[in-house]
Structures are given as structure tokens and as C-alpha cells.
Coordinates of C-alpha atoms and ligand atoms in Angstrom, one line a residue:
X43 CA 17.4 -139.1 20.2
X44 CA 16.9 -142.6 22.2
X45 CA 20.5 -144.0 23.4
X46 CA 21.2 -147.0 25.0
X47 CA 24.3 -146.5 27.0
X48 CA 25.8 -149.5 29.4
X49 CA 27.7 -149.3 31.9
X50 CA 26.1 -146.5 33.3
X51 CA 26.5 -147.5 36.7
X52 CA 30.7 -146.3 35.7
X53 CA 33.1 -143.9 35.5
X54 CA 32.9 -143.2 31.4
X55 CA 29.3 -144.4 31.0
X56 CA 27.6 -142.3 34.3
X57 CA 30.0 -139.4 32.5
X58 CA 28.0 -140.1 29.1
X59 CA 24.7 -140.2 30.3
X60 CA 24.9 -137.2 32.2
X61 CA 25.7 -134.8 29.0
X62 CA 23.4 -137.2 27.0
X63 CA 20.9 -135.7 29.2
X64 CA 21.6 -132.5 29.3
X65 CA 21.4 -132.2 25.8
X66 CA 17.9 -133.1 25.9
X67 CA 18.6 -136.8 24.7
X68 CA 16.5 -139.7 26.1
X69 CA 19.0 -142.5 28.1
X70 CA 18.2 -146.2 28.9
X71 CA 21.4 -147.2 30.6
X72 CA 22.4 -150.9 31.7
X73 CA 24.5 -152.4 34.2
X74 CA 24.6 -155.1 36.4
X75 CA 26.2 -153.3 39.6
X76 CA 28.8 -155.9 40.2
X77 CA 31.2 -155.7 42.8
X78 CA 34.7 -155.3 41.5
X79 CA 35.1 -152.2 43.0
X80 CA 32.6 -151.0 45.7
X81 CA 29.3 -151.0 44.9
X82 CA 28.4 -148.1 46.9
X83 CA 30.2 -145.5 44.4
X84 CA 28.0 -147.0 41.4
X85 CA 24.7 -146.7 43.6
X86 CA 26.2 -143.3 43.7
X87 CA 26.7 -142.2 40.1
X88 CA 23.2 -144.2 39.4
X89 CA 21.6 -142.2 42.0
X90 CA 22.8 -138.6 40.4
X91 CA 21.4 -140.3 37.0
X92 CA 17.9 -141.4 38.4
X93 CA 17.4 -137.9 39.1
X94 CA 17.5 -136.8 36.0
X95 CA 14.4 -136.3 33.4
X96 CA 15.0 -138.5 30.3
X97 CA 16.8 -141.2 32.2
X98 CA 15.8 -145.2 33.0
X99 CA 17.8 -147.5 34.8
X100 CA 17.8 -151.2 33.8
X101 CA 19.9 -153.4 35.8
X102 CA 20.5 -156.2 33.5
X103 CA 23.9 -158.1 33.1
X104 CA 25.2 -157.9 29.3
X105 CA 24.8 -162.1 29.3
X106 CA 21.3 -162.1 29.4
X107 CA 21.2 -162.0 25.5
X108 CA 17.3 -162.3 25.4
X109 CA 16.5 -159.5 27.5
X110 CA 18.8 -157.1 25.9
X111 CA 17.7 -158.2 22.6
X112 CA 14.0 -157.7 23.4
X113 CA 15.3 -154.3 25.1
X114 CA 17.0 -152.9 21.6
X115 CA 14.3 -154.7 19.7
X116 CA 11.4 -152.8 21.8
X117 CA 12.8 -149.7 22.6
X118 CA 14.3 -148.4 18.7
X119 CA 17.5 -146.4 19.8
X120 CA 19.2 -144.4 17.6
X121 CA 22.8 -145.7 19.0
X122 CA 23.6 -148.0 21.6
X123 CA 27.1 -147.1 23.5
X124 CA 28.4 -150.3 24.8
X125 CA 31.1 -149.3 28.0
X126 CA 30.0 -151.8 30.2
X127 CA 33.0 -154.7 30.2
X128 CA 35.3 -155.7 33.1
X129 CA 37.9 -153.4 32.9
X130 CA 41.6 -153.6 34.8
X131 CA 44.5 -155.4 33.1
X132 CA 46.0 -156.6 36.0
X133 CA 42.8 -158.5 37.0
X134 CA 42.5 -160.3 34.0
X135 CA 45.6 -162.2 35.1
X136 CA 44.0 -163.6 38.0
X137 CA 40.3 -164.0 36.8
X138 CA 40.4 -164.5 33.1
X139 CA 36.8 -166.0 32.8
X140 CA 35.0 -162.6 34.0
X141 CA 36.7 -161.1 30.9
X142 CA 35.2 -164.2 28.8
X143 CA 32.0 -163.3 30.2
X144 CA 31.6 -159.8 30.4
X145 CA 33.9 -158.7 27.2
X146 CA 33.3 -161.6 24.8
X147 CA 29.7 -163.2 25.5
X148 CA 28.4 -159.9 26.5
X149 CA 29.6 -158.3 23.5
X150 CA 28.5 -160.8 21.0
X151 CA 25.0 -159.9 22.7
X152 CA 25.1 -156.9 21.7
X153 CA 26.4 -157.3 18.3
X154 CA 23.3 -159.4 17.9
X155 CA 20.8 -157.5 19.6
X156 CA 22.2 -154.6 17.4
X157 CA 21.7 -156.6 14.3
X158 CA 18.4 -158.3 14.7
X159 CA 16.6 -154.2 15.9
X160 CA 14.9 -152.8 13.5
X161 CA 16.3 -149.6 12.2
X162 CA 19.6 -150.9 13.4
X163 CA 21.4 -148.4 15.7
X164 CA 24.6 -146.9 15.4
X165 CA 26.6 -149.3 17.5
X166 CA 29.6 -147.3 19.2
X167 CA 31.3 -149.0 22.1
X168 CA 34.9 -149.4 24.3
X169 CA 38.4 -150.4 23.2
X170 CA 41.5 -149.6 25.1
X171 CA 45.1 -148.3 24.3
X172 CA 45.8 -151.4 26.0
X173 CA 45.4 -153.3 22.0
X174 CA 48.9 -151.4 21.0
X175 CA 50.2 -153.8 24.0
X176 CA 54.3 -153.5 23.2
X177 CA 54.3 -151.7 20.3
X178 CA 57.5 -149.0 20.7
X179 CA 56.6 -146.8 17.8
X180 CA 54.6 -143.6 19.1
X181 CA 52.4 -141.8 19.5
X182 CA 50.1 -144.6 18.8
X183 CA 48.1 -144.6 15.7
X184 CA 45.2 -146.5 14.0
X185 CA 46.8 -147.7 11.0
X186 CA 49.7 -149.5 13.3
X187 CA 49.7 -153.3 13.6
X188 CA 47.7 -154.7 16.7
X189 CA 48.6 -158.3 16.8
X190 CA 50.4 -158.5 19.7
X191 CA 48.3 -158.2 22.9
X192 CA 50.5 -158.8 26.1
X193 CA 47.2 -159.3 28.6
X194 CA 44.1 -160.7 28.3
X195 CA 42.0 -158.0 29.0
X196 CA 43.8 -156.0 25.7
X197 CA 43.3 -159.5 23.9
X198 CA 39.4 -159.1 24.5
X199 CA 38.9 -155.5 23.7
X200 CA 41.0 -156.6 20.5
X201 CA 38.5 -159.3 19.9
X202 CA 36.1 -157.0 20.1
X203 CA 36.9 -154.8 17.3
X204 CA 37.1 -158.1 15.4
X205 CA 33.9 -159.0 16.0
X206 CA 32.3 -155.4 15.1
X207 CA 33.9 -155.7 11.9
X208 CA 32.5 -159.0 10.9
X209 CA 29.3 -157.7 11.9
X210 CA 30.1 -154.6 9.7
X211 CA 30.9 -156.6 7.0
X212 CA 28.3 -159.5 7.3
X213 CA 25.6 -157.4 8.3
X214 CA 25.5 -153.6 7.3
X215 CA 25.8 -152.7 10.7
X216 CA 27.6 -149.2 11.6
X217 CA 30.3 -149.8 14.4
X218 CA 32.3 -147.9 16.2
X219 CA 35.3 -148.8 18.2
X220 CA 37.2 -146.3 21.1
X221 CA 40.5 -146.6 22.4
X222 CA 40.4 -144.9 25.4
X223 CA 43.6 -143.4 26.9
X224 CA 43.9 -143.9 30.6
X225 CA 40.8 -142.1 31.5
X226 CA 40.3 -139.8 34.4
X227 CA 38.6 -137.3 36.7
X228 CA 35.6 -137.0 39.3
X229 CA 33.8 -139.7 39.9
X230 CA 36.6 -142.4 38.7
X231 CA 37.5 -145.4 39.1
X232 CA 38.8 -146.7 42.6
X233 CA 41.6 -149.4 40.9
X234 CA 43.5 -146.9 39.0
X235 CA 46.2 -145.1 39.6
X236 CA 45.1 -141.7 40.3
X237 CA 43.0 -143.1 42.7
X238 CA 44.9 -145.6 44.3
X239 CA 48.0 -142.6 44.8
X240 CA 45.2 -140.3 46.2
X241 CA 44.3 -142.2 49.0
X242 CA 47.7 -143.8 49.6
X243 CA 49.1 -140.3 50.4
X244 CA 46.3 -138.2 52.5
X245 CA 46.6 -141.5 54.3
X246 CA 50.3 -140.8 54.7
X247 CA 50.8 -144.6 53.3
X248 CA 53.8 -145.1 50.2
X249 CA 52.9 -145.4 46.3
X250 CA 54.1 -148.6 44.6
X251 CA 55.4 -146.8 41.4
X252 CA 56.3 -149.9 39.0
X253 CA 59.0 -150.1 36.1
X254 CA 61.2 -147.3 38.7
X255 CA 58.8 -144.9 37.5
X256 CA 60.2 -145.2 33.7
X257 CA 56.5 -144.8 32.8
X258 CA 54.2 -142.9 30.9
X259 CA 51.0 -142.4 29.6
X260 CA 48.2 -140.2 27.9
X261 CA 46.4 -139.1 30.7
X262 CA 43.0 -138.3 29.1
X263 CA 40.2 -136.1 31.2
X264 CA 36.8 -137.9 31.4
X265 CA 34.9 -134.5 29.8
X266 CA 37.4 -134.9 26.8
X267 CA 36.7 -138.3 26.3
X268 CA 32.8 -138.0 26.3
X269 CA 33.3 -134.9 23.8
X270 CA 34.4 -137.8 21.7
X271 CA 32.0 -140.2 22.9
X272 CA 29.3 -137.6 21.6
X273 CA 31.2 -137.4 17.9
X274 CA 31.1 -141.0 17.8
X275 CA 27.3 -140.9 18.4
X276 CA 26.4 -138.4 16.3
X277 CA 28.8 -137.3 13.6
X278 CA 27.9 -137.7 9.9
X279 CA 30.1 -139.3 7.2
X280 CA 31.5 -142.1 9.3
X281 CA 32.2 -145.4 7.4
X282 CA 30.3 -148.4 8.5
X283 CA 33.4 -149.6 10.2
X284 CA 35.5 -147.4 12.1
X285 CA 38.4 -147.8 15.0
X286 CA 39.4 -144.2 16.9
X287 CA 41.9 -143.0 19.1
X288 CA 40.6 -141.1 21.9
X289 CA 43.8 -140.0 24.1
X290 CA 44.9 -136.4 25.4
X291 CA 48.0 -136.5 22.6
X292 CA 50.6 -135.9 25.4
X293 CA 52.3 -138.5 27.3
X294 CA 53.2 -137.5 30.7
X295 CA 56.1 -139.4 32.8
X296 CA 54.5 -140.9 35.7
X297 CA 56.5 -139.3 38.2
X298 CA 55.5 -135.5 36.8
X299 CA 51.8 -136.9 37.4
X300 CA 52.9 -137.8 40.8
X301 CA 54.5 -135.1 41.7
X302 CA 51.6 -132.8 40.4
X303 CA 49.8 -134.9 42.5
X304 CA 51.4 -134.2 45.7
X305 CA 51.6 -130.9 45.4
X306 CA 47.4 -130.3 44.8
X307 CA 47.0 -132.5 48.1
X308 CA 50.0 -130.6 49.7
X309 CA 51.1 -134.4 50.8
X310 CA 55.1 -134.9 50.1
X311 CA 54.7 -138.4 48.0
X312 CA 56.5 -141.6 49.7
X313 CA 57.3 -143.7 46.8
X314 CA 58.2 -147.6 46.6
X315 CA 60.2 -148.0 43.6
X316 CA 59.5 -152.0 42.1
X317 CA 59.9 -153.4 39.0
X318 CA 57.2 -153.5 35.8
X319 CA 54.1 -155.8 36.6
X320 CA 52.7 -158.5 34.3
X321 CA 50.6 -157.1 31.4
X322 CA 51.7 -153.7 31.8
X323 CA 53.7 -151.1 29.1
X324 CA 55.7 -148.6 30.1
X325 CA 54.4 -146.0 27.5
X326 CA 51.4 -144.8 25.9
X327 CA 50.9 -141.9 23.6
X328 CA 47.5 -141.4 21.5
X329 CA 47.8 -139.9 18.1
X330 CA 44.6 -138.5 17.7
X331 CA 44.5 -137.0 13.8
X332 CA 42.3 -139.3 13.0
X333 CA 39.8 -138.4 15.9
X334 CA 40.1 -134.9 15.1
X335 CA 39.4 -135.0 11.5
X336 CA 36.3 -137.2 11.6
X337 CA 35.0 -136.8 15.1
X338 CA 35.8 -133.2 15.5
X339 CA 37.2 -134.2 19.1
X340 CA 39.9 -131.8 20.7
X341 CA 40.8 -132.6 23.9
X342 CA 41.4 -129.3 26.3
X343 CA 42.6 -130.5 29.5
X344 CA 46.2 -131.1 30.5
X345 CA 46.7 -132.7 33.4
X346 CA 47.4 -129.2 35.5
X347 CA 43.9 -128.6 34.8
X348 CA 42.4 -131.8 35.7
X349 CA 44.2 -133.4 38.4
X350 CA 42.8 -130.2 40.8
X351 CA 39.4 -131.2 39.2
X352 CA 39.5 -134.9 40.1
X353 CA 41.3 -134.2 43.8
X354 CA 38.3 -131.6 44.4
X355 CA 35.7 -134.1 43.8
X356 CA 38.1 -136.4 45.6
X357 CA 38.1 -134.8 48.5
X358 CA 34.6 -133.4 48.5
X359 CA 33.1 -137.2 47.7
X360 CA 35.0 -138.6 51.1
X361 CA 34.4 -135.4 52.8
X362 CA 38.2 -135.1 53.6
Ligands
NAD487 N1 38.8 -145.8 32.3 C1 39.8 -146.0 31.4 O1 40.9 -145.5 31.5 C2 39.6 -146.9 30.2 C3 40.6 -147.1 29.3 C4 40.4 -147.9 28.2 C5 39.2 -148.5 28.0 N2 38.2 -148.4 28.9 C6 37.0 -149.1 28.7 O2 35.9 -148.2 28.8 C7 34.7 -148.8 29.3 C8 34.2 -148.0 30.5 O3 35.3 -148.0 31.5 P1 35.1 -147.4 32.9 O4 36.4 -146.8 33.3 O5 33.9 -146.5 33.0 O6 34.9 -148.7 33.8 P2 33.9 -149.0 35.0 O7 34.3 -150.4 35.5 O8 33.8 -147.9 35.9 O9 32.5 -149.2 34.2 C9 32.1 -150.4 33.6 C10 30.7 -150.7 34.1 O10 30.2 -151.9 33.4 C11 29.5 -152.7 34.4 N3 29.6 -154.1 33.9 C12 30.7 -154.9 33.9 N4 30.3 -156.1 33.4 C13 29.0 -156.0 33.1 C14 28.1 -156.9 32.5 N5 28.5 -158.2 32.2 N6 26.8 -156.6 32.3 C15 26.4 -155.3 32.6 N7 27.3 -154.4 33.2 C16 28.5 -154.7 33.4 C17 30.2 -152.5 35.7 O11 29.3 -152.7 36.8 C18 30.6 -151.0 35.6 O12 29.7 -150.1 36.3 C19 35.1 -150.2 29.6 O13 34.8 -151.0 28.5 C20 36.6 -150.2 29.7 O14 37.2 -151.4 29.4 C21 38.4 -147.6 30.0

């Protein structure tokens, strides 16, 4: 089948189009390479996918609206996968109208380009845990109330699904919506945590751990999440509007990620205990029934598993 995947140039989406492609699937990914985090490691990923047979690289920013729309128009996919957004909570409290751009404008052009194709594709694309915002009732599900974002960033990817499901309703048009669960594993994403703690301790630097370390999360591995990427795509029976969780279903305390952390790098962590930042929860937990039942996705690696992985590639990709 023809997919349109953006965000190609990043963690989930280079992750995508790799198993897209090895299942024999033609690609067309999208992204505009931009420089939120160094540019160098989405040449990278692009490189690996240019390589590949099947795949074609557009580099196109989601707010050209006529381009992608002749793009969809012209090239008849089967399913777009829409990943490409500015990601990072904390970000969007110091450069709100990137967000506007990138995960409002840029996803109406899509919505439209989607509805104006003929067939009209599947239209699958990025949510976040970060929509439950302070909810306190977990594990997380669909069904709870999500009226209560506490950044902007979560308030966008909300929008989003609001958007999808006028479009569902106006226009016919199949959509579905992914709340990814802290995502990842090789080839990540320098800003986040895992990251950010890898290089602070081979460098022998301390961790800021926020909220004293009273956090958690559902650490999800990035092979897990495009087994569900994949359902999404390409299972039968879904309704023409549908929101998923897509989250390991275990919620590990921050400081047992740390610590399991330490001990693959054989680096003792030096932590900085602060306080909780802006925009952040203390707690996320995915409950993934829903997923399961309809998806068929069944997440397989605990963090034991996948932490080695991602410190492997770590080390391998900075030759350290
Ligand atoms: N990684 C996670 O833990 C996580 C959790 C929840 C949701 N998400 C969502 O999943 C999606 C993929 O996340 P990721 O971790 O791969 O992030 P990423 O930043 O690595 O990938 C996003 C890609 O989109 C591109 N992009 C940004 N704005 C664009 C625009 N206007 N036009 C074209 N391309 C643009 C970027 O250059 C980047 O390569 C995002 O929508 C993100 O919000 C990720």
C-alpha cells in the first residue's frame, strides 16, 4: 500500500517508515528538518530511510497547505500517518506560536488535504498522554474526561482530536487519534529524559530529577508503539472516529528508571532533587484495553529490556 507518513525525519515517524518498508509498503515521508533539536540526527534517520527501496523524501513544512494537498491529491495513499508536530511540553511555555503553527495550521492542512483526495485515506495521526493533563484517576483511559489540559502543547494535540472528529462527522473521513506514552529507544529524541540523563552521567554531570523524584510514567518502547502504529493503519472494523491509548500499561517510578539506568552505563547517578516544573504531571499510566481489543497491539518490552537497547544504540551512535 502507498503511505504518507510525516515526520519522518523523527524518532516515531523514521521508526514507522522503516517497518512500513520492510513490509514491502511504498513510503512518501514529509518533514521540514527544523532545528529544535540538532539537525544532524534527522539527516541521520533520513539518510538510513533514503536507502531504502520504496521510500521518497519530501521536505515540505506541514503549512504549505497547497503543496501537501496537491501531494495527497496526486499521489492516492491508502493512509496518511500525521507525526510530524512540535513536540516538548516544556517548550510550549516559552514559544507558544510554533505549536499554533506546526500542531494547529499544519493539522487543519492535513485534515483538508485528507478530505479533498480522492479515495480519501485513512487518516491516523499523533496525540499525547499529555491530553489526561491532571487527571488522578489511573491507569488512564479513553472514556475519561479530557477537559483540562495544564500546557499548551497537550491543549493542541487536544485540539487535534477535535478537529478529526468534526472532519469525521462533517466529512466521512476515517481518523485516527494516538496517545503516545512517553516514547523511547534508539534513535530518540535528544530533549527527553532518557536522553538528557544518558549524557548527563557518562559525562559525569548531575540529573535534575523534578517533583523529588515523586514521578512516574509509562515508559513505552518505540518497536511497541509502531506495532500499534501498524494496527492503526491497517486493521479492519475500526469506526470512522477513533481515539487510542498506546502506552506500555506499567508505570514506572522515575527513580527505578534511573537507577536501571545507571546501572546499564555502570555510571553511579548524581541527582539534583528540584521541585515539579510548569506543565508537567507527576504520573502517567496507559490503560491499553481498548488498544488491545481493536488494534491487536501488545506491548512486549519492559523497561529492563529496552533501556540496554536504547543505551547500545546510545553509545554506538556517539561512538562512546
Ligand atoms: N516521543 C514521545 O514520547 C511522544 C509522546 C506523545 C506524543 N508524541 C507525538 O508523536 C509525534 C512524533 O513524535 P517524535 O517523538 O517522533 O518527535 P520528533 O520531534 O522526533 O518528530 C517530529 C518531526 O516532525 C517534524 N516537524 C515538526 N514540525 C513540522 C512541520 N510544521 N512541518 C513538517 N515537519 C515538521 C520535525 O522536524 C520532526 O522531525 C509528535 O506528534 C509528538 O507530539 C510523541
Amino acid at each position: 500500500m502507498r503511505i504518507l507518513v510525516t515526520g519522518t525525519a523523527g524518532f516515531i515517524g523514521f521508526h514507522l517508515a522503516r517497518r512500513l518498508l520492510a513490509e514491502g509498503h511504498e513510503v512518501v515521508g514529509i518533514d521540514n528538518f527544523n532545528d529544535y533539536y540538532p539537525v544532524k540526527l534527522k539527516e541521520d534517520r533520513h539518510r538510513l530511510l533514503e536507502a531504502l527501496p520504496g521510500y521518497r523524501g519530501e521536505r515540505l513544512d506541514l503549512t504549505e497547505g497547497e503543496r501537501l494537498a496537491a501531494l495527497v491529491r496526486d499521489w492516492r495513499p491508502a493512509a496518511v500517518c500525521n507525526l510530524a508536530a512540535q513536540a516538548g511540553v516544556r517548550y510550549s511555555l516559552t514559544n507558544p506560536h510554533v505549536y499554533q503553527k506546526a500542531n494547529l495550521e499544519g493539522f487543519l492542512n492535513i485534515l483538508e488535504a485528507c478530505r479533498h483526495a480522492d479515495p480519501q485515506p485513512r487518516l491516523v495521526y499523533a496525540s499525547s498522554s499529555s491530553v489526561y493533563g491532571g487527571n488522578t484517576k489511573l491507569p488512564f483511559s479513553e472514556s475519561d474526561r479530557v477537559d483540562t489540559p495544564i500546557s499548551l502543547y497537550a491543549a493542541t494535540k487536544k485540539a487535534n482530536e477535535l478537529m478529526a472528529h468534526s472532519y469525521s462527522h462533517l466529512f466521512g473521513m476515517q481518523t485516527i487519534g494516538l496517545r503516545f506514552f512517553t516514547v523511547y529507544g534508539p534513535w530518540g529524541r535528544p530533549d527527553m529524559a532518557m536522553w538528557i540523563f544518558t549524557d548527563a552521567m557518562l559525562k559525569g554531570k548531575p540529573i535534575k530529577v523534578f517533583n523529588h523524584g515523586q514521578m512516574s510514567r509509562d515508559f513505552t518502547y518505540v518497536d511497541d508503539i509502531v506495532q500499534g502504529l501498524c494496527g492503526a493503519l491497517f486493521a479492519p472494523g475500526l469506526d470512522n472516529y477513533e481515539i487510542f491509548n498506546l502506552g506500555n500499561h506499567r508505570s514506572e517510578n522515575l527513580l527505578d528508571m534511573i537507577g536501571l539506568l545507571g546501572r546499564t552505563l555502570g555510571v553511579e547517578p548524581k541527582m539534583e532533587f528540584l521541585p515539579m516544573q510548569d506543565g508537567d504531571v507527576p504520573a502517567t499510566y496507559a490503560d491499553v484495553a481498548k488498544a488491545q481489543a481493536k488494534l491487536g497491539f501488545s506491548p512486549t518490552t519492559p523497561i529492563a529490556a529496552g533501556i540496554p537497547a536504547f543505551v547500545e544504540w546510545y553509545r554506538e551512535y556517539h561512538g562512546i
